[in-house]
mmCIF file of C-alpha atoms in Angstrom:
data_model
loop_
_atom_site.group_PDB
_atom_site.id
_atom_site.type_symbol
_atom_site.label_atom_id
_atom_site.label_comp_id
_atom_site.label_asym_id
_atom_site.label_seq_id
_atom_site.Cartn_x
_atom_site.Cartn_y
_atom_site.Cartn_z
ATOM 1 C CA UNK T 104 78.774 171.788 146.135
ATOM 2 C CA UNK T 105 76.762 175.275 145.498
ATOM 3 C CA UNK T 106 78.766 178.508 145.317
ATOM 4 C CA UNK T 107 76.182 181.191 145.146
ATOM 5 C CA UNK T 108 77.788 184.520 143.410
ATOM 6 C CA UNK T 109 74.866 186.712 144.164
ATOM 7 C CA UNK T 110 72.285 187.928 146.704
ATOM 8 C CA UNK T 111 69.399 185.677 144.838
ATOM 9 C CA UNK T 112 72.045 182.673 144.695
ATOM 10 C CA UNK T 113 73.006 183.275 148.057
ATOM 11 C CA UNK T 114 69.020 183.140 149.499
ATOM 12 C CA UNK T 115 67.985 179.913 147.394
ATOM 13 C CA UNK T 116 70.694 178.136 148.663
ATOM 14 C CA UNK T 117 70.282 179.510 152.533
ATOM 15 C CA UNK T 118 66.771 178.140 152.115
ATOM 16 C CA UNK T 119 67.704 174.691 151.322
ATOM 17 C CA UNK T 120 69.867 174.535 153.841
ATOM 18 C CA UNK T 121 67.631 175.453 156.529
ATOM 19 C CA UNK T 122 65.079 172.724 154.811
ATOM 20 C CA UNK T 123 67.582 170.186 154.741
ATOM 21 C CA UNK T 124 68.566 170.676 158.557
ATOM 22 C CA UNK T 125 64.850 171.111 159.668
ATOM 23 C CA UNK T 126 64.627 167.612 157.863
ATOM 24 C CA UNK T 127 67.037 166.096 160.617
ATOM 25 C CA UNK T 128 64.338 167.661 163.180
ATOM 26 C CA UNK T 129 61.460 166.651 161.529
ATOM 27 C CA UNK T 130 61.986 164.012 159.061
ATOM 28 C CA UNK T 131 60.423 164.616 155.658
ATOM 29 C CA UNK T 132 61.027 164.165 151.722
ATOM 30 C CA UNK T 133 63.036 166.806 150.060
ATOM 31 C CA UNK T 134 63.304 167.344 146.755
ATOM 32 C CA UNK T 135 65.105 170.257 145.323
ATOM 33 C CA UNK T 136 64.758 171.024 141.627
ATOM 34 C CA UNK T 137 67.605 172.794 140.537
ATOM 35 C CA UNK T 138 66.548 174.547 137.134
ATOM 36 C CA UNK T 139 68.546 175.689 134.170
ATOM 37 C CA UNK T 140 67.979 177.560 131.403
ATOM 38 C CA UNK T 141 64.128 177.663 130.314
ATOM 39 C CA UNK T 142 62.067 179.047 127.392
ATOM 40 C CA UNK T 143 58.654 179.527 126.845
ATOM 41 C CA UNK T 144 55.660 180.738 127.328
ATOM 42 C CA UNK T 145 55.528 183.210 130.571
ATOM 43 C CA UNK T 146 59.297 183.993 130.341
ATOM 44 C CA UNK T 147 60.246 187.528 130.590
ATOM 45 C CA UNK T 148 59.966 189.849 127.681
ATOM 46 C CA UNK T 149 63.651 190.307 128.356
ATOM 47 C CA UNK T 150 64.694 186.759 127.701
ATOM 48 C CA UNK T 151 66.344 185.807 124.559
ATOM 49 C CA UNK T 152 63.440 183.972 122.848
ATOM 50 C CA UNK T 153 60.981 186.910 123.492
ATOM 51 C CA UNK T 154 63.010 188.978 121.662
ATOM 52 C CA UNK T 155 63.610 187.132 118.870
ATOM 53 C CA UNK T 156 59.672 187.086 118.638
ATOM 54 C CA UNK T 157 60.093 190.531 118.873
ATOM 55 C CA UNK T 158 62.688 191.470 116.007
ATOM 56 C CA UNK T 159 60.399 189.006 113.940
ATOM 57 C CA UNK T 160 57.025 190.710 114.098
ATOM 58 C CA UNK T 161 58.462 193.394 114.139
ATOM 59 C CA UNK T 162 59.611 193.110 110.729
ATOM 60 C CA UNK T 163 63.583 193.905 111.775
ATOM 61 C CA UNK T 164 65.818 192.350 109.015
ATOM 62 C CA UNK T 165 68.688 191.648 111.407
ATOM 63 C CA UNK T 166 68.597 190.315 114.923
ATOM 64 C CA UNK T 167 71.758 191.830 117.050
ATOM 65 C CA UNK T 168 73.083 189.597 119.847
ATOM 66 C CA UNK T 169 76.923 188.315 120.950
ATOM 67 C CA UNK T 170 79.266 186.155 118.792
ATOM 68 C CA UNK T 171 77.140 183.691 120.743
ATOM 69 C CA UNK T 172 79.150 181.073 121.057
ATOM 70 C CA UNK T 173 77.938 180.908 125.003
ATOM 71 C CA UNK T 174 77.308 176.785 125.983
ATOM 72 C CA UNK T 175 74.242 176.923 127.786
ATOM 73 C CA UNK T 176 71.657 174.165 128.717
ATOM 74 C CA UNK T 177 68.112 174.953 127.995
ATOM 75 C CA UNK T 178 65.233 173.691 127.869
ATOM 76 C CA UNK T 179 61.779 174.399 127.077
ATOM 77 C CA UNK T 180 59.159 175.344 129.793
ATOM 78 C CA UNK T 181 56.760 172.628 128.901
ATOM 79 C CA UNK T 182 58.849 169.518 129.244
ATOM 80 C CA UNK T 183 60.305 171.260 132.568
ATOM 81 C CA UNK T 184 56.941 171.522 133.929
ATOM 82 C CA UNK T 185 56.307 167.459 133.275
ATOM 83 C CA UNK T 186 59.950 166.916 134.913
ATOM 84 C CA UNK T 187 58.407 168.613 137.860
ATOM 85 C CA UNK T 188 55.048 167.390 138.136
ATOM 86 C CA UNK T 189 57.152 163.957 137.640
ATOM 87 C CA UNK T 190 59.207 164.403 140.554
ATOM 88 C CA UNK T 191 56.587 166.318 142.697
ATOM 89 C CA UNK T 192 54.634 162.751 142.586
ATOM 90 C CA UNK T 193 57.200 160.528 143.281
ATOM 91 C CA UNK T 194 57.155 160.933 146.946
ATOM 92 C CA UNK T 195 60.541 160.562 147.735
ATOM 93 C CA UNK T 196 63.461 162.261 149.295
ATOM 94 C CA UNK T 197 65.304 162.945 146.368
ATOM 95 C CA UNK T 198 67.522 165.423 147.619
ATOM 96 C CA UNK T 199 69.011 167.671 144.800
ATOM 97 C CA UNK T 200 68.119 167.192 140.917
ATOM 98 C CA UNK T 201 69.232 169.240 138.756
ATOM 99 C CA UNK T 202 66.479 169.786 135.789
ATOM 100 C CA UNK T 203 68.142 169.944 132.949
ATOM 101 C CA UNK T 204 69.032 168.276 129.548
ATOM 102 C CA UNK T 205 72.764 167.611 130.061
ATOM 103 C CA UNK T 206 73.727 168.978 126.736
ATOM 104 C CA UNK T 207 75.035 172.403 126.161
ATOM 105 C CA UNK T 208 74.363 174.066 123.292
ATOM 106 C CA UNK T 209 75.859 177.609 121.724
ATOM 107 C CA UNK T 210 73.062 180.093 121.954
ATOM 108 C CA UNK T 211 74.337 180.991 118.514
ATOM 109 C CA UNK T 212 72.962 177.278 117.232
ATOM 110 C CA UNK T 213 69.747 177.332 119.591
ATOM 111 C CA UNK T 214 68.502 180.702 117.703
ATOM 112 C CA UNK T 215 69.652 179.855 114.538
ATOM 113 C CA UNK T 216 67.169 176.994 115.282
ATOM 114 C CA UNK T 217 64.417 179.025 116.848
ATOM 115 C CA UNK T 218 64.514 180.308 112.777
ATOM 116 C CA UNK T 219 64.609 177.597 111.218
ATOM 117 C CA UNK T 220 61.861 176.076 113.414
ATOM 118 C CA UNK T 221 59.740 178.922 112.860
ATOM 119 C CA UNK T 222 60.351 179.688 109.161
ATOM 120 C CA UNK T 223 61.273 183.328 110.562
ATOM 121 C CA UNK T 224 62.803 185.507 108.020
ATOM 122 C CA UNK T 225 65.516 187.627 109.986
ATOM 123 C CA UNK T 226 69.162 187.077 109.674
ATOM 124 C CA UNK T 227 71.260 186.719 113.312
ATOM 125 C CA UNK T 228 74.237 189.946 113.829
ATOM 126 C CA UNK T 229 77.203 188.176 115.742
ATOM 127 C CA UNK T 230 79.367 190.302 117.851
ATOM 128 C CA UNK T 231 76.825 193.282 117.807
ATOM 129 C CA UNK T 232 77.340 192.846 121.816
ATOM 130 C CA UNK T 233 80.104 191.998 123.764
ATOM 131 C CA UNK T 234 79.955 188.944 126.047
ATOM 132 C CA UNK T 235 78.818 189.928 129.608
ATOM 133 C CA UNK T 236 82.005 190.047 132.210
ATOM 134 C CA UNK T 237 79.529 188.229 134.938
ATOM 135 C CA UNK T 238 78.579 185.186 133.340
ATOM 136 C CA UNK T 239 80.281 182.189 132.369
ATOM 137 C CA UNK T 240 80.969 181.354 128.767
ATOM 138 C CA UNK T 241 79.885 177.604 129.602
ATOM 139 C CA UNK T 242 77.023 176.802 132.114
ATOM 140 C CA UNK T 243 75.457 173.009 131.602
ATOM 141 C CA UNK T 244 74.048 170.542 134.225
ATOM 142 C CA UNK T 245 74.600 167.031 134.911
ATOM 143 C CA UNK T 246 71.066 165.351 134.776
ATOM 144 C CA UNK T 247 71.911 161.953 135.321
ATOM 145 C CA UNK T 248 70.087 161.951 138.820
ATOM 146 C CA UNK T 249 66.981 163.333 137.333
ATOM 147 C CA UNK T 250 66.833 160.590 134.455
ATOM 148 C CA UNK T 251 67.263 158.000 136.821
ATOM 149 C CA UNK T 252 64.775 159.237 139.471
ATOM 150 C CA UNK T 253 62.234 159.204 136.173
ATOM 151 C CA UNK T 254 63.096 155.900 134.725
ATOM 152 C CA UNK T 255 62.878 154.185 138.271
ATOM 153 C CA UNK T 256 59.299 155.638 139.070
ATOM 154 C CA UNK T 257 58.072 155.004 135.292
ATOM 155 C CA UNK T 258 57.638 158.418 134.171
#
């Protein structure tokens, strides 16, 4: 069940409805990707990962963010972009998948290892900022629907 908080939530999930009742019209395959947290090339300089880049070349000595212990489920925009070419070819109606990697992890562990990945010299500030009031402190998906979807069309 979706419960859209916002105007943009609100509008994605208007649209699929009015795709899945034009589908009872005018039969045709739906799949919706749902899609989590990504990171990558193309996101917004305002993302997280961005700005670690940025503190880095920069030079800063200290990156400030929250006590990040936020569970989030990201993944990284190139294996996102095979889950979708994946499901865009499979030609079925597939309904809602959720594209994600089913694990949460603290954003505090997934920058510590965007350093350690990257050999990045630049120590992490906890607590600097506070936790935002509008977002939850754990957000992960279920992607048990998308795994199977892949392993039955040999992806």
């Amino acid at each position: 069940e979706t419960k859209p908080n916002n105007p943009y939530g609100f509008a994605k999930d208007a649209l699929r409805r009015q795709l899945q009742d034009l589908q009872k019209i005018e039969p045709f395959n739906l799949t919706w990707a749902r899609l989590f947290y990504l990171y990558g090339e193309g996101q917004s300089d305002a993302s997280l990962l961005p700005q670690l880049k940025r503190a880095v070349a920069n030079g800063d000595k200290k990156f400030n963010m929250s006590g990040g212990e936020q569970l989030r489920d990201y993944l990284p925009v190139s294996k996102v972009a095979k889950y979708l070419l994946d499901l865009a070819t499979n030609i079925q109606d597939n309904g809602i998948v959720n594209i994600c990697s089913g694990t949460p992890v603290s954003i505090r562990s997934l920058v510590e290892s965007w350093i350690k990945d990257n050999t990045w010299s630049i120590d992490i500030n906890l607590g600097y900022y506070s936790y935002p009031d509008y977002e939850p402190m754990a957000f992960w998906g279920d992607n048990k629907k998308l795994m199977k979807i892949l392993f039955k069309t040999d992806h």
